[in-house]
Amino acid sequence: MSTMTLLIDRRGTELDLQRGVIVVRYPDGTTARVGLHGLQRLILHGEVHLTTRLLRACLETEIGVVLLSARGKQETINLYPLPGRAIHLRHAQHTAFADAPMRLALARHLVAAKIEQQQLWLEAQGTGADLSRFRAATRTASDIGSLMGIEGAASARYFAAWGRLWEPPWEFPRRSRRPPRDPINALLSLSYTLALQYVGRMAVLRGLDTALGFLHTPQPGRPSLALDLLEPVRPWIDQWVWQSLNGRRLLKTDHFVFNRADGCRLNKEGRGLFYAAWHQDEAHWLRRPARNGLALVLNALRSVLTTQRADFPAISEVERLS
């Protein structure tokens, strides 16, 4: 299974595909060559140019593409591989979405799984915070709006306790985004973005439609199912960020820049350190929770597939996804 990530973080870089090899031409005239085989993800930061044949090859060979704005002013765009199999599974997904009770039940499971993981992390750190009433409330949520309200309240309580775990020079006053206002929030947002590509790619390779989620309302351009699958994974990402900064001191405060318009973001040196650590740790931190979330959705679709009398590949196949 492909595992390599190619990051392009230099303005004006050009990428092309020649006989199965990505040719990278930097503005200073230097070039690099990277084989397409074995590549899992292509991350383009800022103004980078690539040919349509390279883009087509990425989408056809299960390579995800992440388009990151140079200053964070624009939404990140995730381009997932083409779903080339399991049309019956996508049909089951659409059928489940159209069934209001089934959609709500699936969304409840996703939120409950997230809150459970948040609780486990807080308990491991001895915070004394209790989210059990929020998890219990998910079972009786009457609609998606109410469920989102429960999730929001649980996350507010969770982040309040999580924020007290930080040591100087790091501070986490509250969750902020678009733009993030401090280094911790900047890392959370960037890490969530990369994890969204990870879980979305898993869903596509399994045959699912990332545009049709159960918890997140489908909207044009939004990978709603990928956002659904990200929810139970978020607490794992939070802890990776916490351990990276508080534990192994991966970054320093001078690796971040801040202004009122763009908020807080990593500088070039900081991005190099961050992406190297993320690539090294990604499979260890994300594989299990991502597979568990995906299996939750696949199991929920079993009854739909049984009704349709379609073959349903064994859930154990999720274990072979990356």
mmCIF file of C-alpha atoms in Angstrom:
data_model
loop_
_atom_site.group_PDB
_atom_site.id
_atom_site.type_symbol
_atom_site.label_atom_id
_atom_site.label_comp_id
_atom_site.label_asym_id
_atom_site.label_seq_id
_atom_site.Cartn_x
_atom_site.Cartn_y
_atom_site.Cartn_z
ATOM 1 C CA MET A 1 0.000 0.000 0.000
ATOM 2 C CA SER A 2 1.366 3.432 -0.946
ATOM 3 C CA THR A 3 2.590 5.518 1.974
ATOM 4 C CA MET A 4 4.726 8.342 0.589
ATOM 5 C CA THR A 5 3.730 12.017 0.707
ATOM 6 C CA LEU A 6 5.170 14.614 -1.679
ATOM 7 C CA LEU A 7 5.100 18.160 -0.282
ATOM 8 C CA ILE A 8 5.707 21.164 -2.545
ATOM 9 C CA ASP A 9 6.212 24.327 -0.516
ATOM 10 C CA ARG A 10 8.004 26.706 -2.883
ATOM 11 C CA ARG A 11 6.135 29.376 -4.809
ATOM 12 C CA GLY A 12 6.357 29.066 -8.588
ATOM 13 C CA THR A 13 7.299 25.375 -8.627
ATOM 14 C CA GLU A 14 6.086 23.442 -11.680
ATOM 15 C CA LEU A 15 5.127 19.762 -11.746
ATOM 16 C CA ASP A 16 4.672 17.500 -14.733
ATOM 17 C CA LEU A 17 4.344 13.773 -15.371
ATOM 18 C CA GLN A 18 6.715 11.974 -17.703
ATOM 19 C CA ARG A 19 6.534 8.176 -18.129
ATOM 20 C CA GLY A 20 5.224 7.543 -14.637
ATOM 21 C CA VAL A 21 7.634 9.964 -12.965
ATOM 22 C CA ILE A 22 6.722 13.335 -11.443
ATOM 23 C CA VAL A 23 9.186 15.971 -12.609
ATOM 24 C CA VAL A 24 9.486 18.872 -10.154
ATOM 25 C CA ARG A 25 10.997 22.083 -11.534
ATOM 26 C CA TYR A 26 11.873 24.690 -8.921
ATOM 27 C CA PRO A 27 12.074 28.437 -9.681
ATOM 28 C CA ASP A 28 15.882 28.415 -9.315
ATOM 29 C CA GLY A 29 16.183 25.941 -12.193
ATOM 30 C CA THR A 30 16.858 22.810 -10.152
ATOM 31 C CA THR A 31 14.750 19.706 -10.742
ATOM 32 C CA ALA A 32 13.728 16.612 -8.827
ATOM 33 C CA ARG A 33 12.068 13.400 -9.936
ATOM 34 C CA VAL A 34 9.630 11.314 -7.868
ATOM 35 C CA GLY A 35 8.049 8.060 -8.980
ATOM 36 C CA LEU A 36 4.286 8.058 -9.131
ATOM 37 C CA HIS A 37 4.171 4.499 -7.833
ATOM 38 C CA GLY A 38 4.137 4.416 -4.036
ATOM 39 C CA LEU A 39 2.801 7.968 -3.669
ATOM 40 C CA GLN A 40 -0.215 8.317 -1.372
ATOM 41 C CA ARG A 41 -0.657 12.068 -1.248
ATOM 42 C CA LEU A 42 0.490 15.243 -2.973
ATOM 43 C CA ILE A 43 0.415 18.413 -0.842
ATOM 44 C CA LEU A 44 0.700 21.730 -2.680
ATOM 45 C CA HIS A 45 1.249 24.793 -0.494
ATOM 46 C CA GLY A 46 0.611 28.166 -2.109
ATOM 47 C CA GLU A 47 1.108 29.044 -5.787
ATOM 48 C CA VAL A 48 2.259 25.832 -7.475
ATOM 49 C CA HIS A 49 1.634 24.801 -11.079
ATOM 50 C CA LEU A 50 0.924 21.287 -12.309
ATOM 51 C CA THR A 51 -0.181 19.798 -15.598
ATOM 52 C CA THR A 52 -3.581 18.277 -16.169
ATOM 53 C CA ARG A 53 -2.001 14.920 -17.078
ATOM 54 C CA LEU A 54 -0.387 14.782 -13.643
ATOM 55 C CA LEU A 55 -3.657 15.705 -11.967
ATOM 56 C CA ARG A 56 -5.512 13.071 -13.954
ATOM 57 C CA ALA A 57 -2.902 10.449 -13.084
ATOM 58 C CA CYS A 58 -3.209 11.271 -9.378
ATOM 59 C CA LEU A 59 -6.976 10.854 -9.390
ATOM 60 C CA GLU A 60 -6.794 7.640 -11.422
ATOM 61 C CA THR A 61 -4.069 5.982 -9.327
ATOM 62 C CA GLU A 62 -5.528 6.565 -5.840
ATOM 63 C CA ILE A 63 -3.329 9.563 -4.988
ATOM 64 C CA GLY A 64 -4.995 12.294 -2.937
ATOM 65 C CA VAL A 65 -4.206 15.950 -3.646
ATOM 66 C CA VAL A 66 -4.299 18.664 -0.969
ATOM 67 C CA LEU A 67 -4.355 22.329 -2.025
ATOM 68 C CA LEU A 68 -3.301 24.561 0.874
ATOM 69 C CA SER A 69 -3.595 28.343 0.738
ATOM 70 C CA ALA A 70 -0.296 30.173 1.281
ATOM 71 C CA ARG A 71 -1.726 32.405 4.008
ATOM 72 C CA GLY A 72 -4.768 30.456 5.092
ATOM 73 C CA LYS A 73 -7.217 32.935 3.581
ATOM 74 C CA GLN A 74 -8.869 30.316 1.376
ATOM 75 C CA GLU A 75 -10.431 26.999 2.230
ATOM 76 C CA THR A 76 -8.228 23.952 1.821
ATOM 77 C CA ILE A 77 -9.328 21.792 -1.105
ATOM 78 C CA ASN A 78 -9.040 18.006 -0.923
ATOM 79 C CA LEU A 79 -9.115 16.126 -4.212
ATOM 80 C CA TYR A 80 -9.819 12.466 -3.574
ATOM 81 C CA PRO A 81 -9.132 9.557 -5.941
ATOM 82 C CA LEU A 82 -11.926 8.397 -8.208
ATOM 83 C CA PRO A 83 -14.243 5.811 -6.590
ATOM 84 C CA GLY A 84 -13.736 2.995 -9.060
ATOM 85 C CA ARG A 85 -15.583 0.121 -7.396
ATOM 86 C CA ALA A 86 -18.457 -0.941 -5.118
ATOM 87 C CA ILE A 87 -21.250 0.998 -6.806
ATOM 88 C CA HIS A 88 -23.691 -1.048 -4.693
ATOM 89 C CA LEU A 89 -22.077 0.377 -1.565
ATOM 90 C CA ARG A 90 -22.594 3.956 -2.726
ATOM 91 C CA HIS A 91 -26.200 3.073 -3.536
ATOM 92 C CA ALA A 92 -26.618 1.760 0.005
ATOM 93 C CA GLN A 93 -25.072 4.962 1.361
ATOM 94 C CA HIS A 94 -27.568 7.112 -0.541
ATOM 95 C CA THR A 95 -30.415 4.877 0.566
ATOM 96 C CA ALA A 96 -29.362 5.175 4.208
ATOM 97 C CA PHE A 97 -29.119 8.948 3.925
ATOM 98 C CA ALA A 98 -32.655 9.134 2.525
ATOM 99 C CA ASP A 99 -33.955 7.127 5.518
ATOM 100 C CA ALA A 100 -34.218 9.783 8.274
ATOM 101 C CA PRO A 101 -34.164 7.369 11.275
ATOM 102 C CA MET A 102 -31.199 5.479 9.847
ATOM 103 C CA ARG A 103 -29.304 8.684 9.107
ATOM 104 C CA LEU A 104 -29.896 9.938 12.641
ATOM 105 C CA ALA A 105 -28.834 6.617 14.165
ATOM 106 C CA LEU A 106 -25.593 6.641 12.202
ATOM 107 C CA ALA A 107 -24.877 10.243 13.159
ATOM 108 C CA ARG A 108 -25.523 9.404 16.819
ATOM 109 C CA HIS A 109 -22.939 6.617 16.686
ATOM 110 C CA LEU A 110 -20.316 8.936 15.214
ATOM 111 C CA VAL A 111 -20.819 11.637 17.838
ATOM 112 C CA ALA A 112 -20.930 9.109 20.682
ATOM 113 C CA ALA A 113 -17.659 7.591 19.455
ATOM 114 C CA LYS A 114 -16.026 11.015 19.414
ATOM 115 C CA ILE A 115 -17.191 11.921 22.925
ATOM 116 C CA GLU A 116 -16.111 8.532 24.245
ATOM 117 C CA GLN A 117 -12.614 9.075 22.893
ATOM 118 C CA GLN A 118 -12.484 12.601 24.291
ATOM 119 C CA GLN A 119 -13.415 11.196 27.691
ATOM 120 C CA LEU A 120 -10.733 8.508 27.502
ATOM 121 C CA TRP A 121 -8.008 11.049 26.739
ATOM 122 C CA LEU A 122 -9.101 13.350 29.554
ATOM 123 C CA GLU A 123 -9.172 10.443 32.002
ATOM 124 C CA ALA A 124 -5.691 9.376 30.911
ATOM 125 C CA GLN A 125 -4.422 12.835 31.840
ATOM 126 C CA GLY A 126 -6.266 12.850 35.176
ATOM 127 C CA THR A 127 -8.280 15.993 34.476
ATOM 128 C CA GLY A 128 -11.387 14.820 36.339
ATOM 129 C CA ALA A 129 -13.611 16.186 33.561
ATOM 130 C CA ASP A 130 -16.730 14.097 32.917
ATOM 131 C CA LEU A 131 -18.407 14.008 29.496
ATOM 132 C CA SER A 132 -20.637 11.020 30.210
ATOM 133 C CA ARG A 133 -23.872 13.005 30.276
ATOM 134 C CA PHE A 134 -23.169 14.323 26.768
ATOM 135 C CA ARG A 135 -22.514 10.833 25.460
ATOM 136 C CA ALA A 136 -25.736 9.605 27.071
ATOM 137 C CA ALA A 137 -27.620 12.508 25.504
ATOM 138 C CA THR A 138 -26.635 11.385 22.008
ATOM 139 C CA ARG A 139 -28.905 8.347 22.388
ATOM 140 C CA THR A 140 -32.022 10.509 22.702
ATOM 141 C CA ALA A 141 -31.174 13.339 20.282
ATOM 142 C CA SER A 142 -34.314 13.875 18.213
ATOM 143 C CA ASP A 143 -32.674 15.316 15.099
ATOM 144 C CA ILE A 144 -29.332 16.218 13.546
ATOM 145 C CA GLY A 145 -29.510 19.813 14.818
ATOM 146 C CA SER A 146 -29.929 18.671 18.417
ATOM 147 C CA LEU A 147 -27.128 16.158 17.990
ATOM 148 C CA MET A 148 -24.778 18.843 16.690
ATOM 149 C CA GLY A 149 -25.660 20.940 19.714
ATOM 150 C CA ILE A 150 -24.701 18.089 22.031
ATOM 151 C CA GLU A 151 -21.449 17.578 20.163
ATOM 152 C CA GLY A 152 -20.651 21.296 20.423
ATOM 153 C CA ALA A 153 -21.337 21.389 24.160
ATOM 154 C CA ALA A 154 -19.219 18.290 24.764
ATOM 155 C CA SER A 155 -16.340 19.736 22.734
ATOM 156 C CA ALA A 156 -16.495 23.015 24.657
ATOM 157 C CA ARG A 157 -16.210 21.120 27.952
ATOM 158 C CA TYR A 158 -13.473 18.909 26.529
ATOM 159 C CA PHE A 159 -11.336 21.776 25.212
ATOM 160 C CA ALA A 160 -11.729 23.688 28.478
ATOM 161 C CA ALA A 161 -10.184 20.732 30.326
ATOM 162 C CA TRP A 162 -7.674 19.982 27.573
ATOM 163 C CA GLY A 163 -6.492 23.581 27.582
ATOM 164 C CA ARG A 164 -5.365 23.287 31.204
ATOM 165 C CA LEU A 165 -2.866 20.566 30.291
ATOM 166 C CA TRP A 166 -0.511 22.894 28.454
ATOM 167 C CA GLU A 167 2.791 24.128 29.851
ATOM 168 C CA PRO A 168 4.633 27.396 29.075
ATOM 169 C CA PRO A 169 5.394 28.758 26.572
ATOM 170 C CA TRP A 170 2.232 27.239 25.107
ATOM 171 C CA GLU A 171 -1.254 28.481 25.938
ATOM 172 C CA PHE A 172 -4.633 27.340 24.670
ATOM 173 C CA PRO A 173 -7.345 29.836 25.657
ATOM 174 C CA ARG A 174 -10.037 28.349 23.407
ATOM 175 C CA ARG A 175 -10.588 26.757 19.997
ATOM 176 C CA SER A 176 -10.313 29.306 17.180
ATOM 177 C CA ARG A 177 -10.194 28.836 13.418
ATOM 178 C CA ARG A 178 -10.530 30.720 10.140
ATOM 179 C CA PRO A 179 -8.071 32.061 11.037
ATOM 180 C CA PRO A 180 -6.480 30.314 14.034
ATOM 181 C CA ARG A 181 -5.272 32.843 16.597
ATOM 182 C CA ASP A 182 -2.423 30.985 18.315
ATOM 183 C CA PRO A 183 0.149 28.250 17.571
ATOM 184 C CA ILE A 184 -1.865 25.396 19.070
ATOM 185 C CA ASN A 185 -4.952 26.259 17.059
ATOM 186 C CA ALA A 186 -2.804 26.637 13.945
ATOM 187 C CA LEU A 187 -1.469 23.104 14.400
ATOM 188 C CA LEU A 188 -4.908 21.691 15.164
ATOM 189 C CA SER A 189 -6.359 23.187 11.985
ATOM 190 C CA LEU A 190 -3.504 21.984 9.786
ATOM 191 C CA SER A 191 -3.552 18.512 11.361
ATOM 192 C CA TYR A 192 -7.322 18.212 10.919
ATOM 193 C CA THR A 193 -6.879 19.162 7.260
ATOM 194 C CA LEU A 194 -4.331 16.402 6.643
ATOM 195 C CA ALA A 195 -6.390 13.867 8.579
ATOM 196 C CA LEU A 196 -9.447 14.796 6.504
ATOM 197 C CA GLN A 197 -7.530 13.764 3.398
ATOM 198 C CA TYR A 198 -6.520 10.521 5.114
ATOM 199 C CA VAL A 199 -10.023 9.427 6.150
ATOM 200 C CA GLY A 200 -11.599 10.667 2.934
ATOM 201 C CA ARG A 201 -9.154 8.655 0.845
ATOM 202 C CA MET A 202 -9.973 5.554 2.893
ATOM 203 C CA ALA A 203 -13.685 6.065 2.268
ATOM 204 C CA VAL A 204 -13.213 6.559 -1.472
ATOM 205 C CA LEU A 205 -11.009 3.492 -1.817
ATOM 206 C CA ARG A 206 -13.714 1.510 -0.038
ATOM 207 C CA GLY A 207 -16.239 2.746 -2.600
ATOM 208 C CA LEU A 208 -18.099 5.425 -0.634
ATOM 209 C CA ASP A 209 -19.191 8.898 -1.750
ATOM 210 C CA THR A 210 -17.374 11.563 0.306
ATOM 211 C CA ALA A 211 -19.946 14.211 -0.605
ATOM 212 C CA LEU A 212 -22.826 12.502 1.211
ATOM 213 C CA GLY A 213 -22.457 12.517 4.986
ATOM 214 C CA PHE A 214 -24.863 11.578 7.744
ATOM 215 C CA LEU A 215 -23.909 14.031 10.489
ATOM 216 C CA HIS A 216 -22.651 16.887 8.318
ATOM 217 C CA THR A 217 -25.252 18.254 5.932
ATOM 218 C CA PRO A 218 -24.176 17.850 2.304
ATOM 219 C CA GLN A 219 -23.197 21.126 0.659
ATOM 220 C CA PRO A 220 -21.539 21.909 -2.677
ATOM 221 C CA GLY A 221 -17.812 21.326 -2.424
ATOM 222 C CA ARG A 222 -17.966 19.875 1.093
ATOM 223 C CA PRO A 223 -16.647 16.323 1.734
ATOM 224 C CA SER A 224 -19.417 15.672 4.256
ATOM 225 C CA LEU A 225 -18.760 11.962 4.760
ATOM 226 C CA ALA A 226 -15.038 12.621 5.264
ATOM 227 C CA LEU A 227 -15.980 15.202 7.906
ATOM 228 C CA ASP A 228 -18.217 12.582 9.550
ATOM 229 C CA LEU A 229 -15.377 10.083 9.672
ATOM 230 C CA LEU A 230 -13.011 12.727 11.015
ATOM 231 C CA GLU A 231 -15.085 13.324 14.161
ATOM 232 C CA PRO A 232 -14.023 10.197 16.125
ATOM 233 C CA VAL A 233 -10.440 10.795 14.961
ATOM 234 C CA ARG A 234 -10.157 14.386 16.193
ATOM 235 C CA PRO A 235 -9.284 13.502 19.825
ATOM 236 C CA TRP A 236 -6.371 11.401 18.557
ATOM 237 C CA ILE A 237 -5.104 14.369 16.561
ATOM 238 C CA ASP A 238 -5.466 16.644 19.587
ATOM 239 C CA GLN A 239 -3.246 14.340 21.590
ATOM 240 C CA TRP A 240 -0.671 14.115 18.809
ATOM 241 C CA VAL A 241 -0.434 17.919 18.781
ATOM 242 C CA TRP A 242 -0.202 17.988 22.580
ATOM 243 C CA GLN A 243 2.546 15.391 22.692
ATOM 244 C CA SER A 244 4.435 16.987 19.815
ATOM 245 C CA LEU A 245 4.623 20.378 21.519
ATOM 246 C CA ASN A 246 4.418 19.566 25.232
ATOM 247 C CA GLY A 247 6.336 16.301 25.128
ATOM 248 C CA ARG A 248 8.987 16.132 22.445
ATOM 249 C CA ARG A 249 9.174 19.909 21.862
ATOM 250 C CA LEU A 250 8.912 19.521 18.101
ATOM 251 C CA LEU A 251 8.451 23.252 17.516
ATOM 252 C CA LYS A 252 9.309 26.564 19.169
ATOM 253 C CA THR A 253 7.260 29.743 19.343
ATOM 254 C CA ASP A 254 9.530 31.384 16.750
ATOM 255 C CA HIS A 255 8.397 28.767 14.215
ATOM 256 C CA PHE A 256 5.091 30.659 14.022
ATOM 257 C CA VAL A 257 4.163 34.007 12.517
ATOM 258 C CA PHE A 258 1.069 36.064 13.309
ATOM 259 C CA ASN A 259 -0.845 39.004 11.923
ATOM 260 C CA ARG A 260 -4.396 40.193 12.445
ATOM 261 C CA ALA A 261 -5.556 39.410 8.911
ATOM 262 C CA ASP A 262 -4.091 35.912 8.494
ATOM 263 C CA GLY A 263 -4.003 34.780 12.115
ATOM 264 C CA CYS A 264 -1.272 32.394 13.266
ATOM 265 C CA ARG A 265 0.538 29.993 10.954
ATOM 266 C CA LEU A 266 3.791 28.077 10.661
ATOM 267 C CA ASN A 267 6.751 29.652 8.925
ATOM 268 C CA LYS A 268 8.690 27.742 6.295
ATOM 269 C CA GLU A 269 11.127 26.133 8.742
ATOM 270 C CA GLY A 270 8.270 25.164 11.037
ATOM 271 C CA ARG A 271 6.321 23.610 8.177
ATOM 272 C CA GLY A 272 9.315 21.452 7.295
ATOM 273 C CA LEU A 273 9.546 20.120 10.845
ATOM 274 C CA PHE A 274 5.805 19.643 11.141
ATOM 275 C CA TYR A 275 5.288 17.754 7.874
ATOM 276 C CA ALA A 276 8.243 15.447 8.544
ATOM 277 C CA ALA A 277 6.848 14.525 11.967
ATOM 278 C CA TRP A 278 3.315 14.123 10.632
ATOM 279 C CA HIS A 279 4.415 11.800 7.859
ATOM 280 C CA GLN A 280 6.398 9.704 10.316
ATOM 281 C CA ASP A 281 3.554 9.415 12.845
ATOM 282 C CA GLU A 282 0.438 9.450 10.660
ATOM 283 C CA ALA A 283 -0.071 5.713 10.262
ATOM 284 C CA HIS A 284 0.548 5.044 13.960
ATOM 285 C CA TRP A 285 -1.877 7.709 15.164
ATOM 286 C CA LEU A 286 -4.603 7.608 12.541
ATOM 287 C CA ARG A 287 -4.865 4.118 11.112
ATOM 288 C CA ARG A 288 -6.759 2.456 13.965
ATOM 289 C CA PRO A 289 -9.283 5.230 14.759
ATOM 290 C CA ALA A 290 -9.836 5.887 11.057
ATOM 291 C CA ARG A 291 -10.503 2.212 10.333
ATOM 292 C CA ASN A 292 -12.833 1.990 13.328
ATOM 293 C CA GLY A 293 -14.881 4.966 12.151
ATOM 294 C CA LEU A 294 -15.088 3.584 8.640
ATOM 295 C CA ALA A 295 -16.120 0.147 9.920
ATOM 296 C CA LEU A 296 -18.868 1.825 11.961
ATOM 297 C CA VAL A 297 -20.364 3.289 8.780
ATOM 298 C CA LEU A 298 -19.907 0.088 6.790
ATOM 299 C CA ASN A 299 -21.595 -1.985 9.473
ATOM 300 C CA ALA A 300 -24.512 0.422 9.545
ATOM 301 C CA LEU A 301 -24.972 -0.098 5.806
ATOM 302 C CA ARG A 302 -25.102 -3.881 6.154
ATOM 303 C CA SER A 303 -28.876 -4.008 6.552
ATOM 304 C CA VAL A 304 -29.361 -1.832 3.473
ATOM 305 C CA LEU A 305 -27.168 -4.118 1.414
ATOM 306 C CA THR A 306 -28.948 -7.198 2.741
ATOM 307 C CA THR A 307 -32.274 -5.709 1.698
ATOM 308 C CA GLN A 308 -30.854 -5.000 -1.743
ATOM 309 C CA ARG A 309 -29.497 -8.583 -1.839
ATOM 310 C CA ALA A 310 -26.121 -7.287 -2.891
ATOM 311 C CA ASP A 311 -22.809 -8.783 -1.938
ATOM 312 C CA PHE A 312 -21.215 -6.986 0.994
ATOM 313 C CA PRO A 313 -17.417 -7.388 1.257
ATOM 314 C CA ALA A 314 -16.306 -8.433 4.722
ATOM 315 C CA ILE A 315 -15.634 -5.645 7.176
ATOM 316 C CA SER A 316 -12.247 -7.228 7.822
ATOM 317 C CA GLU A 317 -11.149 -5.833 4.461
ATOM 318 C CA VAL A 318 -10.955 -2.425 6.141
ATOM 319 C CA GLU A 319 -7.861 -3.741 7.901
ATOM 320 C CA ARG A 320 -6.024 -3.685 4.564
ATOM 321 C CA LEU A 321 -6.724 -0.019 3.900
ATOM 322 C CA SER A 322 -4.184 2.663 4.682
#
